[in-house]
Amino acid sequence: MYNVSDCKIVDLSQVHNDAGNITVLENNKNIPFNIKRIYYLYDVPMGTDRGGHGHYELQQYIVAASGSFTFVLDDGVSRKKIFLNDPSKALHIQPGIWREIKDFSSGSICLVLASHEYSESDYIRDYEEYLKYRNDTSII
Ligand code: TYD
């Protein structure tokens, strides 16, 4: 069972020159899982929060492809706030972590690289249920 302290900011490779930058992600090279799905959040209205769920199995790399936003991670005991605004860095969210996303800047793009295809049964959308899952799992 992972905790928020296991969710780290990772430096991604960067090809840098005067004409701009390229950042590359390759399965099992600089991302520690096989990417099964890519999606991105955009046109998020100012002041709107997203997330508000945990996942049993899914792990993700989160990249601020444009603009900025804040992830609040929660493992049922500790909470950690992470501000993302650098496309050359990713936040690695381990399985079993509750997350909320807020403070999207205008025009921001939140790019998500995910270890599994979409499955609603992998979500825990109720916080009380999430806490129960964490408590029950930590006893095992
Ligand atoms: P959700 O993951 O709850 O969004 P967020 O965490 O960004 O607030 O997904 C919102 C809706 O989009 C939900 O009805 C499920 C749907 N959805 C898909 O159909 N496929 C996907 O890959 C994702 C991420 C969401």
mmCIF file of C-alpha atoms and ligand atoms in Angstrom:
data_model
loop_
_atom_site.group_PDB
_atom_site.id
_atom_site.type_symbol
_atom_site.label_atom_id
_atom_site.label_comp_id
_atom_site.label_asym_id
_atom_site.label_seq_id
_atom_site.Cartn_x
_atom_site.Cartn_y
_atom_site.Cartn_z
ATOM 1 C CA MET A 1 0.000 0.000 0.000
ATOM 2 C CA TYR A 2 1.507 3.320 -1.102
ATOM 3 C CA ASN A 3 1.521 6.584 0.810
ATOM 4 C CA VAL A 4 1.658 10.179 -0.417
ATOM 5 C CA SER A 5 5.407 10.192 0.314
ATOM 6 C CA ASP A 6 5.771 7.562 -2.453
ATOM 7 C CA CYS A 7 4.281 9.992 -5.009
ATOM 8 C CA LYS A 8 7.257 11.920 -6.313
ATOM 9 C CA ILE A 9 8.108 14.542 -8.893
ATOM 10 C CA VAL A 10 10.172 12.924 -11.652
ATOM 11 C CA ASP A 11 12.517 14.758 -14.028
ATOM 12 C CA LEU A 12 11.768 13.782 -17.630
ATOM 13 C CA SER A 13 14.261 13.813 -20.454
ATOM 14 C CA GLN A 14 14.490 17.110 -22.282
ATOM 15 C CA VAL A 15 15.908 17.830 -25.739
ATOM 16 C CA HIS A 16 16.677 21.508 -25.476
ATOM 17 C CA ASN A 17 17.820 23.947 -28.126
ATOM 18 C CA ASP A 18 17.166 27.511 -29.285
ATOM 19 C CA ALA A 19 14.155 26.320 -31.299
ATOM 20 C CA GLY A 20 12.421 25.004 -28.190
ATOM 21 C CA ASN A 21 12.163 21.849 -26.143
ATOM 22 C CA ILE A 22 11.054 18.266 -26.624
ATOM 23 C CA THR A 23 10.253 15.937 -23.764
ATOM 24 C CA VAL A 24 10.011 12.213 -24.456
ATOM 25 C CA LEU A 25 8.330 9.449 -22.470
ATOM 26 C CA GLU A 26 9.065 5.852 -23.398
ATOM 27 C CA ASN A 27 7.543 2.774 -21.799
ATOM 28 C CA ASN A 28 9.794 1.200 -19.187
ATOM 29 C CA LYS A 29 12.600 3.684 -19.886
ATOM 30 C CA ASN A 30 11.680 6.892 -18.110
ATOM 31 C CA ILE A 31 8.198 5.769 -17.091
ATOM 32 C CA PRO A 32 8.010 2.711 -14.834
ATOM 33 C CA PHE A 33 4.866 1.158 -16.331
ATOM 34 C CA ASN A 34 3.406 0.460 -19.754
ATOM 35 C CA ILE A 35 1.236 3.358 -20.889
ATOM 36 C CA LYS A 36 -2.193 1.946 -21.749
ATOM 37 C CA ARG A 37 -4.055 5.230 -22.009
ATOM 38 C CA ILE A 38 -3.360 8.932 -22.501
ATOM 39 C CA TYR A 39 -5.876 11.636 -21.749
ATOM 40 C CA TYR A 40 -5.797 15.325 -20.986
ATOM 41 C CA LEU A 41 -7.919 17.828 -19.128
ATOM 42 C CA TYR A 42 -8.382 21.222 -20.753
ATOM 43 C CA ASP A 43 -10.884 24.090 -20.877
ATOM 44 C CA VAL A 44 -11.397 23.647 -17.128
ATOM 45 C CA PRO A 45 -13.423 26.685 -16.013
ATOM 46 C CA MET A 46 -11.620 28.973 -13.551
ATOM 47 C CA GLY A 47 -12.331 27.988 -9.946
ATOM 48 C CA THR A 48 -13.441 24.466 -10.834
ATOM 49 C CA ASP A 49 -12.022 21.518 -8.885
ATOM 50 C CA ARG A 50 -11.654 18.059 -10.400
ATOM 51 C CA GLY A 51 -10.621 14.633 -9.180
ATOM 52 C CA GLY A 52 -12.087 13.684 -5.836
ATOM 53 C CA HIS A 53 -11.421 9.954 -6.111
ATOM 54 C CA GLY A 54 -8.894 7.194 -5.605
ATOM 55 C CA HIS A 55 -7.961 4.173 -7.723
ATOM 56 C CA TYR A 56 -7.304 0.625 -6.607
ATOM 57 C CA GLU A 57 -4.818 -0.307 -9.359
ATOM 58 C CA LEU A 58 -4.221 2.668 -11.624
ATOM 59 C CA GLN A 59 -0.966 4.558 -11.499
ATOM 60 C CA GLN A 60 -0.391 7.730 -13.447
ATOM 61 C CA TYR A 61 2.200 10.239 -14.566
ATOM 62 C CA ILE A 62 0.759 13.756 -14.550
ATOM 63 C CA VAL A 63 2.356 16.514 -16.631
ATOM 64 C CA ALA A 64 1.445 20.200 -16.783
ATOM 65 C CA ALA A 65 1.697 20.278 -20.586
ATOM 66 C CA SER A 66 0.612 23.931 -20.439
ATOM 67 C CA GLY A 67 -0.140 26.336 -17.606
ATOM 68 C CA SER A 68 -0.422 25.217 -14.007
ATOM 69 C CA PHE A 69 -2.640 23.475 -11.453
ATOM 70 C CA THR A 70 -2.352 21.907 -8.019
ATOM 71 C CA PHE A 71 -2.791 18.269 -7.034
ATOM 72 C CA VAL A 72 -3.748 17.500 -3.445
ATOM 73 C CA LEU A 73 -2.816 13.904 -2.613
ATOM 74 C CA ASP A 74 -4.223 12.074 0.389
ATOM 75 C CA ASP A 75 -3.519 8.562 1.724
ATOM 76 C CA GLY A 76 -6.053 8.690 4.545
ATOM 77 C CA VAL A 77 -3.379 9.785 7.035
ATOM 78 C CA SER A 78 -1.292 12.472 5.295
ATOM 79 C CA ARG A 79 -2.047 15.069 2.667
ATOM 80 C CA LYS A 80 0.431 16.662 0.257
ATOM 81 C CA LYS A 81 -0.064 19.605 -2.133
ATOM 82 C CA ILE A 82 1.910 19.605 -5.373
ATOM 83 C CA PHE A 83 1.973 22.577 -7.728
ATOM 84 C CA LEU A 84 2.700 21.587 -11.321
ATOM 85 C CA ASN A 85 3.777 24.110 -13.958
ATOM 86 C CA ASP A 86 6.785 22.519 -15.709
ATOM 87 C CA PRO A 87 6.292 20.258 -18.787
ATOM 88 C CA SER A 88 9.714 18.671 -18.159
ATOM 89 C CA LYS A 89 8.499 17.160 -14.877
ATOM 90 C CA ALA A 90 5.882 14.549 -14.006
ATOM 91 C CA LEU A 91 4.063 13.733 -10.806
ATOM 92 C CA HIS A 92 3.974 9.971 -10.285
ATOM 93 C CA ILE A 93 0.737 9.009 -8.537
ATOM 94 C CA GLN A 94 0.942 5.498 -7.141
ATOM 95 C CA PRO A 95 -2.111 3.206 -6.816
ATOM 96 C CA GLY A 96 -4.447 3.671 -3.855
ATOM 97 C CA ILE A 97 -4.033 7.441 -3.469
ATOM 98 C CA TRP A 98 -6.922 9.898 -3.189
ATOM 99 C CA ARG A 99 -6.479 13.035 -5.334
ATOM 100 C CA GLU A 100 -8.107 16.396 -5.863
ATOM 101 C CA ILE A 101 -7.068 18.847 -8.581
ATOM 102 C CA LYS A 102 -7.553 22.581 -8.252
ATOM 103 C CA ASP A 103 -6.358 26.070 -9.198
ATOM 104 C CA PHE A 104 -6.236 25.390 -12.940
ATOM 105 C CA SER A 105 -4.746 28.388 -14.695
ATOM 106 C CA SER A 106 -6.491 29.699 -17.781
ATOM 107 C CA GLY A 107 -5.609 27.567 -20.826
ATOM 108 C CA SER A 108 -3.879 24.894 -18.769
ATOM 109 C CA ILE A 109 -3.552 21.336 -20.063
ATOM 110 C CA CYS A 110 -3.220 18.464 -17.606
ATOM 111 C CA LEU A 111 -1.720 15.513 -19.474
ATOM 112 C CA VAL A 112 -2.232 12.088 -17.879
ATOM 113 C CA LEU A 113 -0.322 8.921 -18.793
ATOM 114 C CA ALA A 114 -2.117 5.968 -17.277
ATOM 115 C CA SER A 115 -1.141 2.361 -16.570
ATOM 116 C CA HIS A 116 -4.582 0.911 -17.362
ATOM 117 C CA GLU A 117 -7.479 1.442 -19.697
ATOM 118 C CA TYR A 118 -10.517 3.270 -18.335
ATOM 119 C CA SER A 119 -12.511 1.208 -15.860
ATOM 120 C CA GLU A 120 -15.130 2.727 -13.571
ATOM 121 C CA SER A 121 -14.768 -0.265 -11.210
ATOM 122 C CA ASP A 122 -11.195 0.867 -10.431
ATOM 123 C CA TYR A 123 -12.513 4.163 -8.948
ATOM 124 C CA ILE A 124 -13.358 4.873 -5.304
ATOM 125 C CA ARG A 125 -15.436 8.030 -5.496
ATOM 126 C CA ASP A 126 -16.675 8.253 -1.915
ATOM 127 C CA TYR A 127 -14.151 9.548 0.642
ATOM 128 C CA GLU A 128 -15.619 7.549 3.552
ATOM 129 C CA GLU A 129 -15.404 4.417 1.436
ATOM 130 C CA TYR A 130 -11.813 5.350 0.557
ATOM 131 C CA LEU A 131 -10.873 5.669 4.240
ATOM 132 C CA LYS A 132 -12.474 2.284 4.940
ATOM 133 C CA TYR A 133 -10.493 0.740 2.068
ATOM 134 C CA ARG A 134 -7.236 2.204 3.432
ATOM 135 C CA ASN A 135 -7.954 1.065 6.977
ATOM 136 C CA ASP A 136 -9.046 -2.423 5.927
ATOM 137 C CA THR A 137 -6.003 -2.815 3.653
ATOM 138 C CA SER A 138 -3.503 -1.612 6.256
ATOM 139 C CA ILE A 139 -4.760 -4.279 8.706
ATOM 140 C CA ILE A 140 -4.021 -7.129 6.254
HETATM 141 P P1 TYD B 1 -12.886 11.500 -13.920
HETATM 142 O O1 TYD B 1 -11.743 10.556 -13.986
HETATM 143 O O2 TYD B 1 -13.783 11.430 -12.718
HETATM 144 O O3 TYD B 1 -12.364 13.007 -14.069
HETATM 145 P P2 TYD B 1 -11.439 13.926 -13.128
HETATM 146 O O4 TYD B 1 -10.692 13.056 -12.166
HETATM 147 O O5 TYD B 1 -10.548 14.626 -14.082
HETATM 148 O O6 TYD B 1 -12.317 14.908 -12.453
HETATM 149 O O7 TYD B 1 -13.753 11.336 -15.255
HETATM 150 C C1 TYD B 1 -14.789 12.226 -15.566
HETATM 151 C C2 TYD B 1 -15.745 11.520 -16.503
HETATM 152 O O8 TYD B 1 -15.074 11.163 -17.709
HETATM 153 C C3 TYD B 1 -16.333 10.249 -15.920
HETATM 154 O O9 TYD B 1 -17.714 10.229 -16.234
HETATM 155 C C4 TYD B 1 -15.654 9.143 -16.655
HETATM 156 C C5 TYD B 1 -15.198 9.775 -17.956
HETATM 157 N N1 TYD B 1 -13.918 9.214 -18.398
HETATM 158 C C6 TYD B 1 -13.892 8.291 -19.424
HETATM 159 O O10 TYD B 1 -14.928 7.918 -19.995
HETATM 160 N N2 TYD B 1 -12.689 7.773 -19.824
HETATM 161 C C7 TYD B 1 -11.523 8.146 -19.232
HETATM 162 O O11 TYD B 1 -10.427 7.653 -19.622
HETATM 163 C C8 TYD B 1 -11.560 9.110 -18.157
HETATM 164 C C9 TYD B 1 -10.306 9.565 -17.484
HETATM 165 C C10 TYD B 1 -12.780 9.611 -17.781
#
